[in-house]
Amino acid sequence: MPAGSIHLSVAKIVNNKLKIDENIFFVASIAPDCWRHSKLHGDKHKSHFSVDYNLNGLDVKIEDYNEFYKKYKNNLEDPFVLGYLIHLMVDNYWKKNVTSRYHFNIDGKKKIKTKNGYFEGTNEEIKKFLHDNNAILTINIVKNFDIQLINPNINVECIVEEIDLSGLVKTINYVNESNFRIINEESDIYELEELYEDVLKCSKFVLQELENLLK
């Protein structure tokens, strides 16, 4: 899934057109990931409306933002609900159009395409490899799209039943810390300019999907 910096970058670009309350909207754009720190449940698939999907021969879960829309379409004037929807759109787009360039099932083994070949390992090793490579470029994405610190003390009301906000402050603090951490290494996977372009393409997709859904 894309890092918080990517969710915030897309939210900022999208809100250049929507022009809604950016404080709540930006918080909502990362809020679905607070399932990690939730006191009620730690079920990512519940908070992300996940369905089964085949990605380059790999069985994965993907975010069904249409199901979220069907349930909460009458509440989209709420910037939190709209931001939540856009988070799911970004996750869905990223898996289908970005992750799919790097994740493969080769001879029955999950492998990550790198600049110099493929990385292979256990699920935990692959998860760490991806996390580390995302972290390397985060500060560049933040600077390029002018992402600011998110206020962890903002008062947010949530009507989305699939998540509780008990872990929101911890999630915001984690994203803030991650966004401004400088790592002097080069990514084994990603080209920075390509990622910038991916963020712009994803933002365009989100705006088009919103237009389609809100007709």
Coordinates of N, CA and C in Angstrom, one line a residue:
M1 N 0.8 -1.2 0.0 CA 0.0 0.0 0.0 C 0.9 1.2 0.0
P2 N 0.4 2.3 -0.5 CA 1.2 3.6 -0.6 C 1.4 4.2 0.8
A3 N 2.6 4.8 0.9 CA 2.9 5.5 2.2 C 2.0 6.7 2.5
G4 N 2.0 7.1 3.7 CA 1.2 8.2 4.1 C 1.5 9.5 3.3
S5 N 2.8 9.6 2.9 CA 3.1 10.8 2.1 C 2.5 10.8 0.8
I6 N 2.2 9.7 0.2 CA 1.5 9.6 -1.1 C 0.0 9.9 -0.9
H7 N -0.6 9.3 0.2 CA -2.0 9.6 0.4 C -2.2 11.1 0.6
L8 N -1.3 11.8 1.4 CA -1.4 13.2 1.6 C -1.1 14.0 0.4
S9 N -0.2 13.6 -0.4 CA 0.1 14.3 -1.7 C -1.1 14.3 -2.6
V10 N -1.7 13.1 -2.8 CA -2.9 13.0 -3.6 C -4.1 13.9 -3.0
A11 N -4.2 13.8 -1.7 CA -5.3 14.6 -1.1 C -5.1 16.1 -1.3
K12 N -3.8 16.5 -1.2 CA -3.6 17.9 -1.5 C -3.9 18.3 -2.9
I13 N -3.5 17.5 -3.8 CA -3.7 17.8 -5.3 C -5.2 17.8 -5.5
V14 N -5.9 16.8 -5.0 CA -7.4 16.7 -5.2 C -8.1 17.9 -4.6
N15 N -7.6 18.3 -3.4 CA -8.3 19.4 -2.7 C -8.0 20.8 -3.3
N16 N -7.0 20.9 -4.2 CA -6.8 22.1 -5.0 C -8.1 22.4 -5.8
K17 N -8.8 21.3 -6.2 CA -10.0 21.5 -6.9 C -11.3 21.5 -6.0
L18 N -11.3 20.6 -5.0 CA -12.5 20.5 -4.2 C -12.6 21.7 -3.2
K19 N -11.5 22.1 -2.6 CA -11.5 23.3 -1.7 C -12.4 23.1 -0.5
I20 N -12.2 22.0 0.2 CA -13.0 21.7 1.4 C -12.1 21.9 2.6
D21 N -12.6 21.7 3.8 CA -11.8 21.8 5.0 C -10.6 20.9 5.0
E22 N -9.4 21.5 4.7 CA -8.3 20.6 4.5 C -7.8 19.9 5.7
N23 N -8.0 20.5 6.9 CA -7.4 19.8 8.1 C -8.1 18.5 8.3
I24 N -9.4 18.4 8.3 CA -10.1 17.2 8.5 C -9.9 16.3 7.3
F25 N -9.9 16.8 6.1 CA -9.8 16.1 4.9 C -8.4 15.4 4.8
F26 N -7.4 16.1 5.2 CA -6.0 15.4 5.2 C -5.9 14.4 6.3
V27 N -6.5 14.6 7.4 CA -6.5 13.6 8.5 C -7.2 12.3 8.0
A28 N -8.4 12.6 7.3 CA -9.2 11.4 6.8 C -8.4 10.6 5.8
S29 N -7.6 11.3 5.0 CA -6.8 10.6 4.0 C -5.8 9.6 4.5
I30 N -5.5 9.6 5.8 CA -4.7 8.6 6.4 C -5.4 7.8 7.5
A31 N -6.6 8.3 7.9 CA -7.3 7.7 9.0 C -7.6 6.2 8.8
P32 N -7.9 5.7 7.6 CA -8.2 4.2 7.5 C -7.1 3.3 8.0
D33 N -5.9 3.9 8.0 CA -4.8 3.0 8.5 C -4.6 3.0 10.0
C34 N -5.5 3.7 10.7 CA -5.3 3.7 12.2 C -5.8 2.4 12.8
W35 N -6.3 1.5 11.9 CA -6.7 0.1 12.4 C -5.5 -0.5 13.1
R36 N -4.3 -0.2 12.8 CA -3.1 -0.8 13.4 C -3.1 -0.5 14.9
H37 N -3.6 0.7 15.3 CA -3.5 1.1 16.7 C -4.9 1.1 17.4
S38 N -5.9 0.5 16.7 CA -7.2 0.5 17.2 C -7.4 -0.3 18.5
K39 N -8.2 0.2 19.4 CA -8.5 -0.5 20.6 C -9.7 -1.5 20.4
L40 N -10.5 -1.3 19.3 CA -11.6 -2.2 19.1 C -11.3 -3.3 18.1
H41 N -10.6 -3.1 17.1 CA -10.2 -4.2 16.2 C -9.0 -3.8 15.4
G42 N -8.2 -4.8 15.0 CA -7.1 -4.6 14.2 C -7.2 -5.2 12.8
D43 N -8.4 -5.0 12.2 CA -8.7 -5.7 11.0 C -8.6 -4.7 9.8
K44 N -7.5 -4.8 9.1 CA -7.3 -3.9 8.0 C -8.4 -4.1 6.9
H45 N -8.7 -5.4 6.7 CA -9.6 -5.7 5.6 C -11.0 -5.1 5.8
K46 N -11.4 -5.0 7.1 CA -12.7 -4.4 7.5 C -12.6 -2.9 7.2
S47 N -11.6 -2.3 7.7 CA -11.5 -0.8 7.5 C -11.3 -0.4 6.1
H48 N -10.8 -1.3 5.3 CA -10.5 -1.0 3.9 C -11.4 -1.6 2.8
F49 N -12.5 -2.2 3.3 CA -13.5 -2.8 2.4 C -12.9 -3.7 1.4
S50 N -12.0 -4.6 1.9 CA -11.2 -5.4 1.0 C -12.0 -6.6 0.3
V51 N -11.6 -6.8 -0.9 CA -12.1 -8.0 -1.6 C -10.9 -8.7 -2.3
D52 N -11.1 -10.0 -2.7 CA -10.1 -10.7 -3.3 C -9.8 -10.2 -4.7
Y53 N -8.5 -10.3 -5.0 CA -8.0 -9.8 -6.3 C -6.7 -10.6 -6.7
N54 N -6.6 -10.8 -8.0 CA -5.4 -11.4 -8.5 C -4.4 -10.4 -9.1
L55 N -3.3 -10.3 -8.6 CA -2.3 -9.3 -9.0 C -1.0 -10.1 -9.6
N56 N -0.9 -10.1 -10.9 CA 0.3 -10.8 -11.5 C 0.5 -12.2 -11.0
G57 N -0.7 -12.9 -10.8 CA -0.6 -14.3 -10.3 C -0.6 -14.4 -8.8
L58 N -0.6 -13.3 -8.1 CA -0.7 -13.3 -6.6 C -2.1 -13.1 -6.2
D59 N -2.5 -13.9 -5.2 CA -3.8 -13.6 -4.6 C -3.7 -12.6 -3.5
V60 N -4.3 -11.4 -3.7 CA -4.2 -10.3 -2.7 C -5.6 -9.8 -2.4
K61 N -5.6 -8.9 -1.5 CA -6.8 -8.1 -1.1 C -6.7 -6.7 -1.7
I62 N -7.8 -6.2 -2.2 CA -7.8 -4.9 -2.8 C -9.0 -4.1 -2.3
E63 N -8.9 -2.8 -2.2 CA -9.9 -2.0 -1.6 C -11.1 -1.7 -2.6
D64 N -12.3 -2.1 -2.1 CA -13.5 -1.9 -3.0 C -14.2 -0.6 -2.6
Y65 N -13.7 0.5 -3.1 CA -14.2 1.8 -2.7 C -15.6 2.0 -3.2
N66 N -16.1 1.2 -4.2 CA -17.5 1.3 -4.6 C -18.4 0.9 -3.5
E67 N -18.0 -0.1 -2.7 CA -18.8 -0.6 -1.6 C -18.9 0.5 -0.5
F68 N -17.8 1.1 -0.3 CA -17.8 2.2 0.7 C -18.8 3.3 0.2
Y69 N -18.7 3.7 -1.1 CA -19.5 4.7 -1.7 C -21.0 4.4 -1.5
K70 N -21.3 3.1 -1.8 CA -22.7 2.7 -1.7 C -23.3 2.9 -0.3
K71 N -22.5 2.6 0.7 CA -22.9 2.7 2.1 C -23.0 4.2 2.6
Y72 N -22.0 5.0 2.1 CA -21.9 6.3 2.7 C -22.1 7.5 1.7
K73 N -22.7 7.1 0.6 CA -22.9 8.1 -0.5 C -23.7 9.4 -0.1
N74 N -24.6 9.2 0.9 CA -25.4 10.3 1.4 C -24.6 11.2 2.4
N75 N -23.4 10.8 2.7 CA -22.6 11.5 3.7 C -21.3 12.2 3.2
L76 N -21.3 12.3 1.8 CA -20.0 12.8 1.2 C -19.8 14.3 1.4
E77 N -20.7 15.0 2.0 CA -20.5 16.4 2.3 C -19.6 16.5 3.5
D78 N -19.5 15.4 4.3 CA -18.6 15.3 5.4 C -17.2 15.2 4.9
P79 N -16.3 16.1 5.2 CA -14.9 16.0 4.6 C -14.2 14.7 5.1
F80 N -14.6 14.2 6.3 CA -13.9 13.0 6.8 C -14.3 11.8 5.9
V81 N -15.6 11.7 5.7 CA -16.1 10.6 4.9 C -15.5 10.7 3.5
L82 N -15.5 11.9 2.9 CA -14.9 12.0 1.5 C -13.4 11.7 1.5
G83 N -12.7 12.1 2.5 CA -11.3 11.8 2.6 C -11.0 10.3 2.8
Y84 N -11.9 9.6 3.5 CA -11.8 8.2 3.7 C -12.0 7.5 2.4
L85 N -13.0 7.9 1.6 CA -13.3 7.3 0.3 C -12.1 7.5 -0.6
I86 N -11.5 8.6 -0.6 CA -10.3 8.9 -1.4 C -9.1 8.0 -1.0
H87 N -9.0 7.8 0.3 CA -7.9 6.8 0.7 C -8.1 5.5 0.1
L88 N -9.3 5.0 0.1 CA -9.6 3.7 -0.6 C -9.3 3.7 -2.1
M89 N -9.7 4.8 -2.7 CA -9.4 5.0 -4.1 C -7.9 4.9 -4.4
V90 N -7.1 5.6 -3.6 CA -5.7 5.7 -3.8 C -5.1 4.3 -3.6
D91 N -5.5 3.6 -2.6 CA -5.0 2.2 -2.4 C -5.3 1.3 -3.5
N92 N -6.5 1.4 -4.0 CA -7.0 0.6 -5.2 C -6.2 0.9 -6.4
Y93 N -6.0 2.2 -6.7 CA -5.3 2.6 -7.9 C -3.8 2.1 -7.8
W94 N -3.2 2.3 -6.6 CA -1.8 2.1 -6.4 C -1.5 0.6 -6.6
K95 N -2.4 -0.3 -6.1 CA -2.1 -1.7 -6.2 C -2.2 -2.1 -7.7
K96 N -3.2 -1.6 -8.4 CA -3.5 -2.0 -9.8 C -2.5 -1.4 -10.8
N97 N -2.0 -0.2 -10.5 CA -1.2 0.5 -11.5 C 0.3 0.7 -11.1
V98 N 0.6 0.6 -9.8 CA 2.0 0.9 -9.4 C 2.6 -0.4 -8.8
T99 N 1.9 -1.0 -7.8 CA 2.4 -2.2 -7.2 C 2.5 -3.3 -8.2
S100 N 1.6 -3.3 -9.2 CA 1.6 -4.4 -10.2 C 2.9 -4.3 -11.1
R101 N 3.6 -3.2 -11.1 CA 4.9 -3.2 -11.8 C 6.0 -3.9 -11.1
Y102 N 5.8 -4.2 -9.8 CA 7.0 -4.7 -9.0 C 6.7 -6.0 -8.4
H103 N 5.4 -6.4 -8.2 CA 5.1 -7.7 -7.5 C 4.7 -8.8 -8.5
F104 N 5.4 -9.9 -8.4 CA 5.2 -11.0 -9.4 C 5.2 -12.3 -8.7
N105 N 4.5 -13.3 -9.3 CA 4.5 -14.7 -8.9 C 5.4 -15.4 -10.0
I106 N 6.6 -15.8 -9.6 CA 7.5 -16.4 -10.6 C 7.8 -17.8 -10.1
D107 N 7.4 -18.8 -10.9 CA 7.7 -20.2 -10.5 C 7.1 -20.5 -9.1
G108 N 5.9 -19.9 -8.8 CA 5.3 -20.1 -7.6 C 5.8 -19.4 -6.4
K109 N 6.7 -18.5 -6.6 CA 7.3 -17.7 -5.5 C 7.1 -16.2 -5.7
K110 N 6.7 -15.5 -4.6 CA 6.5 -14.1 -4.6 C 7.8 -13.4 -4.7
K111 N 8.0 -12.5 -5.8 CA 9.2 -11.8 -5.9 C 8.9 -10.3 -6.2
I112 N 9.9 -9.5 -5.8 CA 9.8 -8.0 -6.0 C 10.8 -7.6 -7.1
K113 N 10.3 -7.0 -8.1 CA 11.3 -6.6 -9.2 C 12.1 -5.4 -8.7
T114 N 13.4 -5.4 -8.8 CA 14.3 -4.3 -8.4 C 15.0 -3.8 -9.6
K115 N 15.8 -2.8 -9.4 CA 16.5 -2.2 -10.5 C 17.6 -3.2 -11.1
N116 N 17.9 -4.1 -10.3 CA 19.0 -5.1 -10.7 C 18.6 -6.5 -10.8
G117 N 17.3 -6.8 -10.7 CA 16.8 -8.2 -10.7 C 15.6 -8.3 -9.9
Y118 N 15.6 -9.3 -9.0 CA 14.4 -9.6 -8.2 C 14.8 -9.8 -6.7
F119 N 14.0 -9.4 -5.8 CA 14.2 -9.7 -4.4 C 13.2 -10.8 -4.0
E120 N 13.7 -11.8 -3.3 CA 12.9 -12.9 -2.9 C 13.1 -13.2 -1.4
G121 N 12.1 -13.5 -0.7 CA 12.2 -13.8 0.7 C 10.9 -14.3 1.3
T122 N 10.9 -14.4 2.7 CA 9.7 -14.7 3.4 C 8.7 -13.5 3.3
N123 N 7.5 -13.7 3.6 CA 6.5 -12.5 3.6 C 7.0 -11.4 4.5
E124 N 7.6 -11.7 5.7 CA 8.1 -10.7 6.6 C 9.3 -10.0 6.0
E125 N 10.2 -10.7 5.3 CA 11.3 -10.1 4.7 C 10.9 -9.2 3.5
I126 N 10.0 -9.6 2.8 CA 9.5 -8.8 1.6 C 8.8 -7.6 2.2
K127 N 8.0 -7.7 3.2 CA 7.3 -6.6 3.8 C 8.3 -5.5 4.3
K128 N 9.4 -6.0 5.0 CA 10.4 -5.1 5.4 C 11.2 -4.4 4.3
F129 N 11.5 -5.2 3.2 CA 12.2 -4.7 2.1 C 11.3 -3.5 1.4
L130 N 10.0 -3.7 1.3 CA 9.2 -2.7 0.7 C 9.1 -1.5 1.6
H131 N 8.9 -1.7 2.9 CA 8.8 -0.6 3.8 C 10.1 0.2 3.8
D132 N 11.2 -0.4 3.8 CA 12.5 0.3 3.8 C 12.7 1.1 2.5
N133 N 12.2 0.6 1.4 CA 12.3 1.3 0.1 C 11.4 2.5 0.0
N134 N 10.2 2.3 0.6 CA 9.2 3.4 0.7 C 9.8 4.5 1.5
A135 N 10.4 4.1 2.7 CA 10.9 5.1 3.6 C 12.0 6.0 3.0
I136 N 12.8 5.4 2.1 CA 13.9 6.1 1.6 C 13.5 7.4 0.8
L137 N 12.4 7.2 0.0 CA 12.0 8.3 -0.9 C 10.9 9.2 -0.3
T138 N 10.4 8.9 0.9 CA 9.3 9.7 1.5 C 9.6 11.1 1.7
I139 N 10.8 11.5 2.2 CA 11.2 12.9 2.4 C 11.1 13.7 1.0
N140 N 11.5 13.0 -0.1 CA 11.5 13.6 -1.4 C 10.1 13.9 -1.8
I141 N 9.2 13.0 -1.6 CA 7.8 13.2 -2.0 C 7.2 14.3 -1.1
V142 N 7.5 14.3 0.1 CA 7.0 15.4 1.0 C 7.4 16.8 0.5
K143 N 8.7 16.9 0.2 CA 9.2 18.2 -0.3 C 8.6 18.5 -1.6
N144 N 8.5 17.6 -2.5 CA 8.0 17.9 -3.9 C 6.6 18.3 -3.9
F145 N 5.8 17.8 -3.0 CA 4.3 18.1 -3.0 C 4.0 19.0 -1.8
D146 N 5.0 19.5 -1.1 CA 4.9 20.5 -0.1 C 3.9 20.0 1.0
I147 N 4.2 18.9 1.5 CA 3.3 18.3 2.6 C 3.8 18.8 4.0
Q148 N 2.8 19.3 4.8 CA 3.1 19.8 6.1 C 2.8 18.8 7.2
L149 N 3.2 19.1 8.4 CA 2.8 18.3 9.5 C 1.3 18.3 9.7
I150 N 0.8 17.1 10.1 CA -0.6 17.0 10.4 C -0.9 17.2 11.9
N151 N -1.9 18.0 12.2 CA -2.2 18.3 13.6 C -2.8 17.0 14.3
P152 N -2.1 16.4 15.3 CA -2.7 15.2 15.9 C -3.8 15.5 16.9
N153 N -4.0 16.8 17.2 CA -5.0 17.2 18.2 C -6.3 17.7 17.6
I154 N -6.4 17.5 16.3 CA -7.7 18.0 15.7 C -8.9 17.2 16.1
N155 N -10.0 17.9 16.3 CA -11.2 17.2 16.7 C -12.0 16.6 15.5
V156 N -12.1 15.3 15.4 CA -12.7 14.7 14.3 C -13.8 13.8 14.8
E157 N -14.9 13.9 14.1 CA -16.1 13.0 14.3 C -16.1 12.0 13.2
C158 N -16.4 10.8 13.5 CA -16.4 9.7 12.5 C -17.7 8.9 12.5
I159 N -18.3 8.9 11.4 CA -19.6 8.1 11.3 C -19.3 6.7 10.6
V160 N -18.1 6.5 10.2 CA -17.7 5.3 9.5 C -17.6 4.1 10.5
E161 N -18.5 3.2 10.3 CA -18.6 2.1 11.3 C -17.5 1.1 11.3
E162 N -16.8 1.1 10.1 CA -15.7 0.1 9.9 C -14.4 0.4 10.6
I163 N -14.3 1.5 11.3 CA -13.1 1.9 12.0 C -13.5 2.7 13.2
D164 N -12.6 2.6 14.2 CA -12.7 3.6 15.3 C -11.5 4.4 15.4
L165 N -11.5 5.6 16.0 CA -10.4 6.5 15.9 C -9.5 6.5 17.1
S166 N -9.6 5.4 17.9 CA -8.8 5.3 19.1 C -7.3 5.3 18.8
G167 N -7.0 4.9 17.6 CA -5.6 4.8 17.2 C -5.1 5.9 16.3
L168 N -6.0 6.9 16.1 CA -5.7 8.0 15.1 C -4.5 8.9 15.5
V169 N -4.5 9.3 16.7 CA -3.3 10.2 17.1 C -2.0 9.5 16.9
K170 N -1.9 8.2 17.3 CA -0.7 7.4 17.2 C -0.4 7.3 15.7
T171 N -1.4 7.1 14.8 CA -1.1 7.0 13.4 C -0.6 8.3 12.8
I172 N -1.2 9.4 13.2 CA -0.8 10.7 12.7 C 0.6 11.0 13.1
N173 N 1.0 10.7 14.4 CA 2.3 10.9 14.9 C 3.3 10.1 14.1
Y174 N 2.9 8.9 13.8 CA 3.8 8.0 13.0 C 4.0 8.5 11.6
V175 N 3.0 9.0 11.0 CA 3.1 9.5 9.6 C 3.9 10.8 9.6
N176 N 3.7 11.7 10.6 CA 4.5 12.9 10.7 C 6.0 12.6 10.9
E177 N 6.3 11.6 11.7 CA 7.7 11.3 11.9 C 8.3 10.7 10.7
S178 N 7.5 9.8 10.0 CA 8.0 9.1 8.8 C 8.3 10.1 7.7
N179 N 7.4 11.1 7.6 CA 7.4 12.0 6.5 C 8.7 12.9 6.5
F180 N 9.2 13.1 7.6 CA 10.4 14.1 7.7 C 11.7 13.4 8.2
R181 N 11.7 12.1 8.0 CA 12.9 11.3 8.4 C 13.8 11.3 7.1
I182 N 15.0 11.7 7.3 CA 16.0 11.7 6.2 C 16.8 10.4 6.2
I183 N 16.8 9.7 5.1 CA 17.5 8.4 4.9 C 18.4 8.6 3.7
N184 N 19.7 8.6 4.0 CA 20.7 8.8 2.9 C 21.1 7.5 2.2
E185 N 20.1 6.9 1.5 CA 20.3 5.7 0.7 C 19.5 5.9 -0.6
E186 N 19.8 5.0 -1.5 CA 19.1 5.0 -2.8 C 18.1 3.8 -2.8
S187 N 16.9 4.0 -3.3 CA 16.0 2.9 -3.4 C 16.4 1.8 -4.4
D188 N 16.2 0.6 -3.9 CA 16.5 -0.6 -4.8 C 15.4 -0.8 -5.8
I189 N 14.3 -0.1 -5.6 CA 13.1 -0.4 -6.5 C 12.7 0.8 -7.3
Y190 N 12.4 1.9 -6.7 CA 11.7 3.0 -7.3 C 12.6 4.1 -7.9
E191 N 12.1 4.6 -9.0 CA 12.7 5.8 -9.5 C 11.9 7.0 -9.1
L192 N 12.5 8.0 -8.5 CA 11.8 9.1 -7.9 C 10.9 9.9 -8.9
E193 N 11.4 10.2 -10.0 CA 10.6 11.0 -11.0 C 9.4 10.2 -11.4
E194 N 9.5 8.9 -11.5 CA 8.4 8.0 -11.9 C 7.3 8.0 -10.8
L195 N 7.8 8.0 -9.5 CA 6.8 8.1 -8.4 C 6.1 9.4 -8.4
Y196 N 6.8 10.5 -8.7 CA 6.1 11.8 -8.8 C 5.0 11.7 -9.8
E197 N 5.3 11.1 -11.0 CA 4.3 11.0 -12.0 C 3.2 10.1 -11.6
D198 N 3.5 9.0 -10.9 CA 2.4 8.1 -10.4 C 1.4 8.9 -9.4
V199 N 2.0 9.8 -8.6 CA 1.1 10.6 -7.7 C 0.2 11.4 -8.5
L200 N 0.7 12.1 -9.6 CA -0.1 12.9 -10.4 C -1.2 12.1 -11.2
K201 N -0.8 11.0 -11.7 CA -1.8 10.1 -12.4 C -2.8 9.6 -11.5
C202 N -2.4 9.2 -10.2 CA -3.4 8.8 -9.2 C -4.4 9.9 -8.9
S203 N -3.9 11.1 -8.7 CA -4.8 12.2 -8.4 C -5.8 12.5 -9.5
K204 N -5.3 12.4 -10.7 CA -6.2 12.5 -11.9 C -7.3 11.4 -11.9
F205 N -6.9 10.2 -11.6 CA -7.8 9.1 -11.5 C -8.9 9.4 -10.4
V206 N -8.5 9.8 -9.2 CA -9.4 10.1 -8.1 C -10.4 11.1 -8.5
L207 N -9.9 12.2 -9.1 CA -10.9 13.3 -9.5 C -11.9 12.8 -10.6
Q208 N -11.4 11.9 -11.5 CA -12.3 11.4 -12.5 C -13.3 10.4 -11.9
E209 N -12.9 9.6 -10.9 CA -13.8 8.7 -10.3 C -14.8 9.4 -9.4
L210 N -14.4 10.5 -8.8 CA -15.3 11.3 -8.0 C -16.4 11.9 -8.9
E211 N -15.9 12.4 -10.0 CA -16.9 13.0 -11.0 C -17.9 11.9 -11.5
N212 N -17.4 10.7 -11.7 CA -18.3 9.6 -12.2 C -19.3 9.2 -11.1
L213 N -18.8 9.1 -9.9 CA -19.7 8.7 -8.8 C -20.7 9.7 -8.4
L214 N -20.3 11.0 -8.5 CA -21.2 12.1 -8.0 C -22.1 12.7 -9.1
K215 N -22.2 12.0 -10.2 CA -23.0 12.5 -11.3 C -24.5 12.5 -10.8

